[in-house]
Coordinates of C-alpha atoms (C1' of nucleotides) in Angstrom, one line a residue:
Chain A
X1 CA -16.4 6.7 46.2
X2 CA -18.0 9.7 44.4
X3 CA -20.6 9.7 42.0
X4 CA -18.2 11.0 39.0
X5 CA -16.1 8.1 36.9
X6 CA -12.6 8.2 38.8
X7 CA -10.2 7.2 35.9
X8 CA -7.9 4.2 36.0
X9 CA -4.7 2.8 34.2
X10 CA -5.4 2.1 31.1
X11 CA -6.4 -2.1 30.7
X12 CA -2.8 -4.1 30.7
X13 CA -1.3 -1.2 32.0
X14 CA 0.5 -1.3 35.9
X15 CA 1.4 1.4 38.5
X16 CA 4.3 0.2 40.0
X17 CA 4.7 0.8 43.5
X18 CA 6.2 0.6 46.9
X19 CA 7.3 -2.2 47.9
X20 CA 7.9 -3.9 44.8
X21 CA 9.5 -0.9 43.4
X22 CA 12.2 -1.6 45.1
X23 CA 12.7 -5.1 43.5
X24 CA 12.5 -3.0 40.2
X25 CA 15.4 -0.5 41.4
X26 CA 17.3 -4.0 42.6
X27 CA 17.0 -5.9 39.1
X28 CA 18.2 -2.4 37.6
X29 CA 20.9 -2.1 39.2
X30 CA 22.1 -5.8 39.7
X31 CA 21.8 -5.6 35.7
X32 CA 23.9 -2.3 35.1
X33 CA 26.4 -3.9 37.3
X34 CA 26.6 -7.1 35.8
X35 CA 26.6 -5.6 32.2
X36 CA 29.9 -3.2 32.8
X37 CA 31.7 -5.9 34.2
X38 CA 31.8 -7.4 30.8
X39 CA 32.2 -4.2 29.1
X40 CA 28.1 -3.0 27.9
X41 CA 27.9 0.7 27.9
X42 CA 24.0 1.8 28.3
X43 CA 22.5 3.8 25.6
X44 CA 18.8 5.4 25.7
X45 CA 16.9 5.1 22.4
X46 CA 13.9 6.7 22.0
X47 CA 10.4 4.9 22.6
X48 CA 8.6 6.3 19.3
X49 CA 10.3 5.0 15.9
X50 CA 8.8 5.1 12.4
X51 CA 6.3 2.1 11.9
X52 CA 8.4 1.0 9.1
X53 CA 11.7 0.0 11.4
X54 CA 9.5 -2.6 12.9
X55 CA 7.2 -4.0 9.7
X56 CA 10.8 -3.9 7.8
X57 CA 13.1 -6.3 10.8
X58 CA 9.9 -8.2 12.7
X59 CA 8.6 -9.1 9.6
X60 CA 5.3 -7.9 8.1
X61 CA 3.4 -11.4 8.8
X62 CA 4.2 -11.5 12.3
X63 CA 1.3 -11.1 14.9
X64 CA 3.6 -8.1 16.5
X65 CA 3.1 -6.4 12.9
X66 CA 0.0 -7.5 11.9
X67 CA -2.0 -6.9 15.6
X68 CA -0.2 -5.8 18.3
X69 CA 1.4 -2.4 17.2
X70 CA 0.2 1.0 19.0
X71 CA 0.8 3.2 15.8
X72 CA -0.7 6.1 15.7
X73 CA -0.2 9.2 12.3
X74 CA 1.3 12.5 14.0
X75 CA 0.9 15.9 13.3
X76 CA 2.4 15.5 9.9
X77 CA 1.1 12.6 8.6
X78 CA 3.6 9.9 9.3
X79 CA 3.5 6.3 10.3
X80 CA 4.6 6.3 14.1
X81 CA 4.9 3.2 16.3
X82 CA 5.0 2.9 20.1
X83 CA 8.2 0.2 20.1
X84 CA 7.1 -3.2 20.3
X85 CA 10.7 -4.9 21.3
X86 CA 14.0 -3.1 21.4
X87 CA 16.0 -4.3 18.6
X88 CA 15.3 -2.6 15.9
X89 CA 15.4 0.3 17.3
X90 CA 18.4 -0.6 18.1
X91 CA 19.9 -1.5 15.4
X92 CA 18.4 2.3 13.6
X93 CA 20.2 3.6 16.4
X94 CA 23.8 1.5 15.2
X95 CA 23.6 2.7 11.6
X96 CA 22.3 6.6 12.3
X97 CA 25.4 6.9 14.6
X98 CA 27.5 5.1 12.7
X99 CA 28.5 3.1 15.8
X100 CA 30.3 0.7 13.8
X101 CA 33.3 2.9 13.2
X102 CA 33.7 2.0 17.4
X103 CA 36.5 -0.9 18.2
X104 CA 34.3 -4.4 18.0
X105 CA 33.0 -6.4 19.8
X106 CA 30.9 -3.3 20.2
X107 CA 28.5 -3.9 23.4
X108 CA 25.4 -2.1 24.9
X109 CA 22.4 -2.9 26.9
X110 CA 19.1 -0.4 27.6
X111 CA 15.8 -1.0 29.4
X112 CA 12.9 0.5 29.2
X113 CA 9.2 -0.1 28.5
X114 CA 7.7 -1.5 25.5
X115 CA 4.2 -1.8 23.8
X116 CA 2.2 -4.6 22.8
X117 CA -1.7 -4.6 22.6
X118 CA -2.0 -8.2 23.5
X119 CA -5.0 -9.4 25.6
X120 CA -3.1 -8.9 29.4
X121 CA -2.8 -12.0 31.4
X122 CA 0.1 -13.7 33.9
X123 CA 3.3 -12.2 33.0
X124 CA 1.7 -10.4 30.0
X125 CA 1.2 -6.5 29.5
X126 CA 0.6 -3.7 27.1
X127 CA 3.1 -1.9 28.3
X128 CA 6.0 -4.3 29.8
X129 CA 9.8 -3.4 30.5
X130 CA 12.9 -4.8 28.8
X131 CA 16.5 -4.6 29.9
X132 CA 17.7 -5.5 26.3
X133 CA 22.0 -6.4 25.5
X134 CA 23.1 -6.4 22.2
X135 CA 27.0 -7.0 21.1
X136 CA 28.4 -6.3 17.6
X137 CA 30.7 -6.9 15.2
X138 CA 31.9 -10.3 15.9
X139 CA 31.2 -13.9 14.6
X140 CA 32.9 -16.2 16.6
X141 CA 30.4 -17.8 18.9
X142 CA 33.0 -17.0 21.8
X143 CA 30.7 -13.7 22.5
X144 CA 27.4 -16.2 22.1
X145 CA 28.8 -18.0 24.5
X146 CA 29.9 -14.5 26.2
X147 CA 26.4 -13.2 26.4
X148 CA 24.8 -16.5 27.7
X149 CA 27.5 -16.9 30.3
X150 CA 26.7 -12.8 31.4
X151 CA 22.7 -13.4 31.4
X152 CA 23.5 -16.8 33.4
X153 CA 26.0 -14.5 35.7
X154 CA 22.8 -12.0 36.0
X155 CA 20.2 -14.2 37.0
X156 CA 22.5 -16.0 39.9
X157 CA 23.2 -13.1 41.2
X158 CA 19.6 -11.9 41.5
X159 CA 19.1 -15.2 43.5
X160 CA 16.9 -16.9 40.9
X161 CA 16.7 -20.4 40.4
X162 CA 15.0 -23.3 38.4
X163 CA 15.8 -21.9 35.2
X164 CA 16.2 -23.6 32.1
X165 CA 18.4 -22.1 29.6
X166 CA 17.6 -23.7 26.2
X167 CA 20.1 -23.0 23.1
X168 CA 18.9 -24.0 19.5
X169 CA 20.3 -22.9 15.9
X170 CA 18.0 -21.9 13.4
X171 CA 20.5 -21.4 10.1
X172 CA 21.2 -18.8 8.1
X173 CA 20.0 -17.5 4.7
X174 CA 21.0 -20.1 2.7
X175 CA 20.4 -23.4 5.1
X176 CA 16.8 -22.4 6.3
X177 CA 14.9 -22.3 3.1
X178 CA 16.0 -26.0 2.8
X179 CA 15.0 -26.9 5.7
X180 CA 11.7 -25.4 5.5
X181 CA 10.8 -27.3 2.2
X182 CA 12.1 -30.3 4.3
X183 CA 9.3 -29.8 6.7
X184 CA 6.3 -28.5 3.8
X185 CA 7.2 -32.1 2.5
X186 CA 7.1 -33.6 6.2
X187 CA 4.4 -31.9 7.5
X188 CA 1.9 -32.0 3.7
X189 CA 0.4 -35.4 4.3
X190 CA -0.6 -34.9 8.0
X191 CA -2.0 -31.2 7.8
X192 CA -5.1 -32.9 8.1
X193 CA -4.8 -33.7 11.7
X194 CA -3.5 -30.5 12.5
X195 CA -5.4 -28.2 14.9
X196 CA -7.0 -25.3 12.6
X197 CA -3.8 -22.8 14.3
X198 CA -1.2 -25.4 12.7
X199 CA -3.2 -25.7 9.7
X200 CA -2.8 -21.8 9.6
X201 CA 0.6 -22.0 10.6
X202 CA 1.2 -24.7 7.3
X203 CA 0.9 -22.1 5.3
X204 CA 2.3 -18.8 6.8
X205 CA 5.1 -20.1 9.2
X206 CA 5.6 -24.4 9.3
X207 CA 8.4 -23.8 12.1
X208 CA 5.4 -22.7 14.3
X209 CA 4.0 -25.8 14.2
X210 CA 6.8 -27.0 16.1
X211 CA 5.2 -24.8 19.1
X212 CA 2.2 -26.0 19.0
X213 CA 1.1 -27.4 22.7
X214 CA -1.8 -29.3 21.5
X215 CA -1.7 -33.3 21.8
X216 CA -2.5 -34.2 18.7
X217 CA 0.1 -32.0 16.9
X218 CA 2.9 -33.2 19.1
X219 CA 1.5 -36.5 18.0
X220 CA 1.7 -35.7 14.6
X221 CA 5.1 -33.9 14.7
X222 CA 7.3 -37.2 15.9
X223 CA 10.2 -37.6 13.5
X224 CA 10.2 -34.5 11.7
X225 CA 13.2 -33.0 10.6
X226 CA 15.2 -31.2 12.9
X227 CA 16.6 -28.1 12.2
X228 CA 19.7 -28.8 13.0
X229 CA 20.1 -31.6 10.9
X230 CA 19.7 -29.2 8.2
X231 CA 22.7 -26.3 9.3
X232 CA 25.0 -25.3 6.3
X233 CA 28.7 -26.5 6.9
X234 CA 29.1 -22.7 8.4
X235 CA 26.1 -22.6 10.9
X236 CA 27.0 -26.2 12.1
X237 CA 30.5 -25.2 13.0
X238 CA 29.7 -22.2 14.4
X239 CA 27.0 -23.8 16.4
X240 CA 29.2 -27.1 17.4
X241 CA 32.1 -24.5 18.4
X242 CA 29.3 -22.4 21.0
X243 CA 27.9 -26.1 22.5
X244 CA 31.8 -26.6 23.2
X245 CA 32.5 -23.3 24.7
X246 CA 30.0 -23.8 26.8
X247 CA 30.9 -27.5 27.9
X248 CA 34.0 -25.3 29.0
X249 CA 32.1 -22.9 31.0
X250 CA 30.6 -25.5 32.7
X251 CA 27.1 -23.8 31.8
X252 CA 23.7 -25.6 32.2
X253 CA 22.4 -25.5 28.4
X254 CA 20.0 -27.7 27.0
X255 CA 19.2 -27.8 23.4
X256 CA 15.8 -27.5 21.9
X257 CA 15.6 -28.1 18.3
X258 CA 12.0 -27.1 18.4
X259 CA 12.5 -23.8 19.7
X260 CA 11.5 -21.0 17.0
X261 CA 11.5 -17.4 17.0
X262 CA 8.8 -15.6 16.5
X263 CA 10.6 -12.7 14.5
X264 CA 12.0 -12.5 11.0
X265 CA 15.3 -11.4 12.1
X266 CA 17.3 -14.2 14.0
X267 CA 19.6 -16.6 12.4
X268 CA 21.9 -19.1 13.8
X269 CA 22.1 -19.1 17.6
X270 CA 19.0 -18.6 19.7
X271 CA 18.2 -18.6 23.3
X272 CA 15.1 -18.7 25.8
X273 CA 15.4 -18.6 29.8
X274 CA 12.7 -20.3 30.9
X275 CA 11.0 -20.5 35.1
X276 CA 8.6 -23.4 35.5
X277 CA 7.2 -20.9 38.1
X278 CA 5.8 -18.4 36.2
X279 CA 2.6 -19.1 34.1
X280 CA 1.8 -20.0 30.7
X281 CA 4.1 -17.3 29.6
X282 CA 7.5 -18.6 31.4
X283 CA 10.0 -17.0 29.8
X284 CA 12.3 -14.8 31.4
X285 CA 15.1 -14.1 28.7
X286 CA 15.1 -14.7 25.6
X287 CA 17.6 -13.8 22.2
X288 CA 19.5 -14.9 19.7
X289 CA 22.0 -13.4 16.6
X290 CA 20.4 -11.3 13.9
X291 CA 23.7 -11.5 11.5
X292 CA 21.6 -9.5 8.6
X293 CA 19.6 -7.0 10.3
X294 CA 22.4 -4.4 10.2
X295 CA 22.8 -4.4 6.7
X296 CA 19.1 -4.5 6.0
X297 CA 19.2 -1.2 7.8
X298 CA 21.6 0.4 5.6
X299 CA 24.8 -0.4 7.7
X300 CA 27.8 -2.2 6.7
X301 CA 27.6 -6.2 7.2
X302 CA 27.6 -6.7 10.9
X303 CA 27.4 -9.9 12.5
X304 CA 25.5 -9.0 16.0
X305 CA 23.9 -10.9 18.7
X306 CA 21.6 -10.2 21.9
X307 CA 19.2 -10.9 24.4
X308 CA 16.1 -9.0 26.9
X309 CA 14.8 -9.9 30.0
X310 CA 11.4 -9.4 31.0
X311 CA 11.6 -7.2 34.2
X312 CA 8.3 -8.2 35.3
X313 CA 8.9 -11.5 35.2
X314 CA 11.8 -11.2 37.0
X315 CA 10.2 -9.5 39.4
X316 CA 7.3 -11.9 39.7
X317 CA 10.1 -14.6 40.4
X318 CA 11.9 -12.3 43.0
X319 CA 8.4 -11.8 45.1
X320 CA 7.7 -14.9 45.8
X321 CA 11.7 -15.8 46.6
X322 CA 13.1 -12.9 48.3
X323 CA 12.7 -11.8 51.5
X324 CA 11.4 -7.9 51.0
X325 CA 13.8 -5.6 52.4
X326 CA 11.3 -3.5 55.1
X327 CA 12.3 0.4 54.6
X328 CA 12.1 2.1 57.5
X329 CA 13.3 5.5 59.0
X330 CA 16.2 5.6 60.8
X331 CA 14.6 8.3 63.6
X332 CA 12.1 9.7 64.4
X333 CA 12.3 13.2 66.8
X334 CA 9.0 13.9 69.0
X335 CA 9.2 17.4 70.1
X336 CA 6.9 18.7 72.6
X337 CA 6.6 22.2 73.0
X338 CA 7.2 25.1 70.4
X339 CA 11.3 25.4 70.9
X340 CA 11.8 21.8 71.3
X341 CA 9.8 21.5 68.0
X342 CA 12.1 24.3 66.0
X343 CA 15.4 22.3 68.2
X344 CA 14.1 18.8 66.3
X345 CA 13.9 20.6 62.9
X346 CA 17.4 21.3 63.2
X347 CA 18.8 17.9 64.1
X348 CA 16.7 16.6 61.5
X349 CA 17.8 19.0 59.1
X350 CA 21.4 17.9 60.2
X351 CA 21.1 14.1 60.0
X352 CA 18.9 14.5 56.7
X353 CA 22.2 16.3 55.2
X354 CA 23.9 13.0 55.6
X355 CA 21.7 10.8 53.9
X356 CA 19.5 9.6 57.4
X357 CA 16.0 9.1 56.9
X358 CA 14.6 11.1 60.0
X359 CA 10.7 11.9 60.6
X360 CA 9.3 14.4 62.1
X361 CA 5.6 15.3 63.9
X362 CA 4.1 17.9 62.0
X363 CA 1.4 19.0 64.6
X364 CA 2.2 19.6 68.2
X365 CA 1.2 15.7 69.0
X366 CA 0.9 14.2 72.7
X367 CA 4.4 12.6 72.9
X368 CA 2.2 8.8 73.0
X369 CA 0.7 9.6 69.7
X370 CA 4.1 10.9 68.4
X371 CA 6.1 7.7 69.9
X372 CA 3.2 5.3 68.1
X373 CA 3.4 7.2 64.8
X374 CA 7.1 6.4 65.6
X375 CA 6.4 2.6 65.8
X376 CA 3.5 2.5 63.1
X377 CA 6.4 4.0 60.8
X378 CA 8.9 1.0 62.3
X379 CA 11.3 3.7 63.2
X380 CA 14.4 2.2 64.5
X381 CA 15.2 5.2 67.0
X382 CA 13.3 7.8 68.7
X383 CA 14.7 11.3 70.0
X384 CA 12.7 12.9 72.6
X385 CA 12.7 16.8 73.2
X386 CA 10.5 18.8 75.1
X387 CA 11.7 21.9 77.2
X388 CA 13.8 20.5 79.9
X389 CA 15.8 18.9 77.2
X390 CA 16.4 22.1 75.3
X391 CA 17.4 23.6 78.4
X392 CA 20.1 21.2 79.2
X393 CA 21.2 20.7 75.6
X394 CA 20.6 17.2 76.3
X395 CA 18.2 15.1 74.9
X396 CA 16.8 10.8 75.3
X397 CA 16.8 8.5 72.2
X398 CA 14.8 5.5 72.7
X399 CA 15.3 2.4 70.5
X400 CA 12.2 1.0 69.7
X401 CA 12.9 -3.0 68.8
X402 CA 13.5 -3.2 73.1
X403 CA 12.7 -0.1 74.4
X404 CA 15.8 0.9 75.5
X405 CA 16.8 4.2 76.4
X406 CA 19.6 7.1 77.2
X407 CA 20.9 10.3 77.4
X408 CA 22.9 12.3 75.0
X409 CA 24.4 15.8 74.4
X410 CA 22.7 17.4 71.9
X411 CA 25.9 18.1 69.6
X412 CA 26.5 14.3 69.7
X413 CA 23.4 13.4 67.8
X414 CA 25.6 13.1 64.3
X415 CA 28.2 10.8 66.0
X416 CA 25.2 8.8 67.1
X417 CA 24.0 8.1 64.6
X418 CA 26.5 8.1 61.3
X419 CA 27.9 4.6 62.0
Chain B
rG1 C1' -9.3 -11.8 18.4
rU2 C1' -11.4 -16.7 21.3
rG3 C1' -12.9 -19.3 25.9
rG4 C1' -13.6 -19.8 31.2
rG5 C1' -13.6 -17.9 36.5
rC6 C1' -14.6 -13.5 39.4
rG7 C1' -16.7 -8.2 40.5
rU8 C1' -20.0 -6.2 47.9
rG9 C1' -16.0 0.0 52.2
rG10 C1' -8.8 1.0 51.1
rC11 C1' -7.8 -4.8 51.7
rU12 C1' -9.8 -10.0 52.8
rC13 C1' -14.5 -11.6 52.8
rA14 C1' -20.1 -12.4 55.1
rA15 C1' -25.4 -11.7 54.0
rU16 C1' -32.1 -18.6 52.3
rG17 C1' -35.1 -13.7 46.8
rG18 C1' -37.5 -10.5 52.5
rU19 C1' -36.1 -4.8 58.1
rU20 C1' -31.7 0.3 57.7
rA21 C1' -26.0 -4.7 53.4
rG22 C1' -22.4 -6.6 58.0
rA23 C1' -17.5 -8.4 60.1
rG24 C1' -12.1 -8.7 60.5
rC25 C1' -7.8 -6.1 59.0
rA26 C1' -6.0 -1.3 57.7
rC27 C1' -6.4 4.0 58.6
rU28 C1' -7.4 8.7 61.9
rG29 C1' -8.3 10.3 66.7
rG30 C1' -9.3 9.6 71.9
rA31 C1' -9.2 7.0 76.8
rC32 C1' -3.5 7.9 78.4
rU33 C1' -1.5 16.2 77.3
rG34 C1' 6.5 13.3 78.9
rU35 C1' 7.0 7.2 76.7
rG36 C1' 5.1 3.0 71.3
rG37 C1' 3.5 -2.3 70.6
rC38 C1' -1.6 -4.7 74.4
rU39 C1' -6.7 -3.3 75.6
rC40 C1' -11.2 -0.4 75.1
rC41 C1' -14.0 3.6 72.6
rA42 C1' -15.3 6.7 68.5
rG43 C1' -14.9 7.9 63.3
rG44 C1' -17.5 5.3 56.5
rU45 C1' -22.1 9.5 51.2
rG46 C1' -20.7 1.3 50.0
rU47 C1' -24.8 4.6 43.7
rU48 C1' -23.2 -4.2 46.1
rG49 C1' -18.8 -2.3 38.6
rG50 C1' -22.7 0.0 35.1
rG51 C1' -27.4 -0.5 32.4
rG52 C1' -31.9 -3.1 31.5
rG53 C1' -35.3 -7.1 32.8
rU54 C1' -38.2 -10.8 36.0
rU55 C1' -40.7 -10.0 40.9
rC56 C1' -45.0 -7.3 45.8
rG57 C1' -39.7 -7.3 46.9
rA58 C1' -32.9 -8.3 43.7
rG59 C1' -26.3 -7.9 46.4
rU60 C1' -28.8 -12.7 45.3
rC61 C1' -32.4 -14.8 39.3
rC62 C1' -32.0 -13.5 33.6
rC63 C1' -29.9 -10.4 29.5
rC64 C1' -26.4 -6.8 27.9
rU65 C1' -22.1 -4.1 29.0
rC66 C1' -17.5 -2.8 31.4
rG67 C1' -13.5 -4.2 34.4
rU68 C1' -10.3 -8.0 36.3
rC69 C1' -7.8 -12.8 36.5
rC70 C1' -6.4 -17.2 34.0
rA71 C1' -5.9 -19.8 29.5
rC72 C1' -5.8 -20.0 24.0
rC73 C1' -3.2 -17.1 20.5
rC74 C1' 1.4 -14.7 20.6
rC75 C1' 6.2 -13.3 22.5
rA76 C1' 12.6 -10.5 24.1

RNA sequence: GUGGGCGUGGCUCAAUGGUUAGAGCACUGGACUGUGGCUCCAGGUGUUGGGGGUUCGAGUCCCCUCGUCCACCCCA
């Protein structure tokens, strides 16, 4: 180490690299996959928005709003806000490009990374990757049930297991401020015994208190109402109609009436995935419909529902389950002399051309140190060439795993090896 | 923002307040210049995270600070 500062990631802030990049590149593309089966065309917002798109749909007494933004003023003065989650940028996305002149349902997914300045811990980052799904234009909780059956489809086919998938509906406009006031009234003569967070929650967002993991609160929060005791003739159907859809599906749902969302935006149906092998922060997937949010953005009433998964936490799940793929090169060529070594570039250059990882030595090596940079690398094959062999146009492979070894005509490497 | 644990080579860790802070793994080379894995040998500028203090003497004790991990909080 030198005596100068060497810099560092920023705190809550990861490299990502070899070899769990390639559980990254698997999730990806397991998810792209998935998501075009059931019709979701990717789209690639940008990562900077104007702060107001997130105060406006999150909802200005949220802790995302109120603490955990990266904003920043550019050049010119404005309000600009390193995204926080991806659906209201979405949804500015919808409206700017008008994309509900498109045939509904209309469906998209995107990933990328997100901001939060959150104190880091297990599963929780400044900067942490979404894939995000969102479908529009359709009420009929046939595409809820739709876009739980796809994330359920997703997660099986990354391998994962153990996961709970809780469903919940939370109301609309007109059934939630009744329930609320249900739960003031519940909730006023025991505010006492609250923890000083639910006594905080009382008065800026009662449904929280329903979250609250400390004993006496759970105590205290036996026999309150239930939200869905409270859904409008409308949100009860619609919610009824999505348990029954997915009775049909045969999916694994479990409801949890005390399951809130933190953001302004949801109403009706919402959604958590949840890994009892993950830390305190155990979700994997989490959504729910946001039947408003286009039309608070200046778009035409659009009834719209989706979900992200947190790729880290997918990841996280996938270490500790999956057997890591070991990537190794498919040859390696030790050369010993100065035309065996220009001979070996050639092969390689040929073999490369077809999508074979080859090596090479790039110093005239003994062939033993060549042959264990060969096995340090796990190199499945080895193709020795020294003079004799460039003579005869002939030259030995060696497979490494038992040691075996043979003979082959130069112009035969390709065959050799392309099956 | 709050609380707790932990900071010693690239990694995992040793070192009663007392010589020049060690070991294993990993890495590079050699022994073995046409045959890998085994073995042996060699190769490290470590400000013991940083700063201050106590002490004859601090990796070790105290204070501050930074980092990291976990939890609270919060969350698609």
């Amino acid at each position: 180490m030198s005596s100068a500062e060497r810099y560092r990631a920023l705190r809550g802030v990861q490299d990502i690299l070899p070899p769990e990049i390639f559980i990254w590149q698997k999730v990806e593309e397991v998810a792209k996959d998935v998501f075009s089966a059931y019709g979701f065309q990717e789209i690639r917002p940008p990562i900077i928005e104007v702060t107001d798109i997130f105060t406006r749909s999150i909802g200005e007494n949220t802790d995302i709003v109120e603490k955990e933004m990266y904003t920043f003023s550019d050049k010119a003065g404005r309000s600009i806000t390193l995204r926080p989650e991806g659906t209201a940028p979405f949804v500015r996305c919808y409206v700017q490009n008008c994309l509900y002149n498109l045939p509904s349902p209309q469906k998209f997914f995107y990933s990328g990374p997100m901001f939060r300045y959150e104190r880091p811990q297990k599963g929780r980052f400044r900067q942490f990757y979404h894939i995000g799904v969102e479908a529009l234009g359709i009420s009929d909780p046939k595409i809820d049930a739709e876009i739980l059956s796809m994330l359920r489809f997703l997660l099986e086919r990354l391998g994962l297991e153990g996961l709970t998938f809780e469903v919940n509906s939370i109301g609309c406009e007109k059934c939630r401020p009744d329930y609320r006031k249900a739960l003031l009234n519940f909730f006023s003569g025991r505010i006492n015994g609250f923890c000083p967070d639910c006594k905080r929650r009382y008065e800026l967002n009662p449904l929280r208190i329903l979250d609250c993991k400390v004993k006496e609160c759970i105590k205290l929060r036996v026999g309150s109402p239930r939200v869905t005791d409270f859904l409008c003739k409308d949100c009860r159907e619609h919610f009824d109609a999505l348990l029954s859809l997915l009775r049909l599906l045969d999916f694994p749902y479990v409801i949890n009436p005390d399951m809130v969302r933190g953001l302004d935006y949801y109403t009706r149906t919402t959604f958590e995935v949840t890994s009892k092998q993950l830390g305190a922060q155990n979700a994997v997937a989490a959504g729910g419909r946001y039947d408003r949010l286009v039309e608070e953005f200046g778009g035409p009433p659009t009834p719209a529902i989706g979900f992200a998964i947190g790729i880290e936490r997918i990841v996280e799940l996938l270490k500790s389950s999956d057997k890591l793929e070991i990537l190794a090169p498919k040859v390696f060529i030790a050369t010993i002399g100065a035309s065996a070594e220009k001979e070996g570039l050639l092969i390689a250059n040929k073999l490369r051309e077809r999508g074979i990882w080859v090596e090479i030595s790039y110093a005239a090596h003994s062939l033993r140190s060549q042959l264990r940079r060969a096995d340090r690398l796990s190199a499945k094959y080895v193709l020795i060439m020294g003079d004799d062999e460039v003579s005869s146009r002939k030259l030995k492979w060696k497979r490494l795993s038992d040691g075996t070894q043979g003979e082959i005509a130069i112009d035969k490497v390709l065959e050799f090896f392309n099956k």
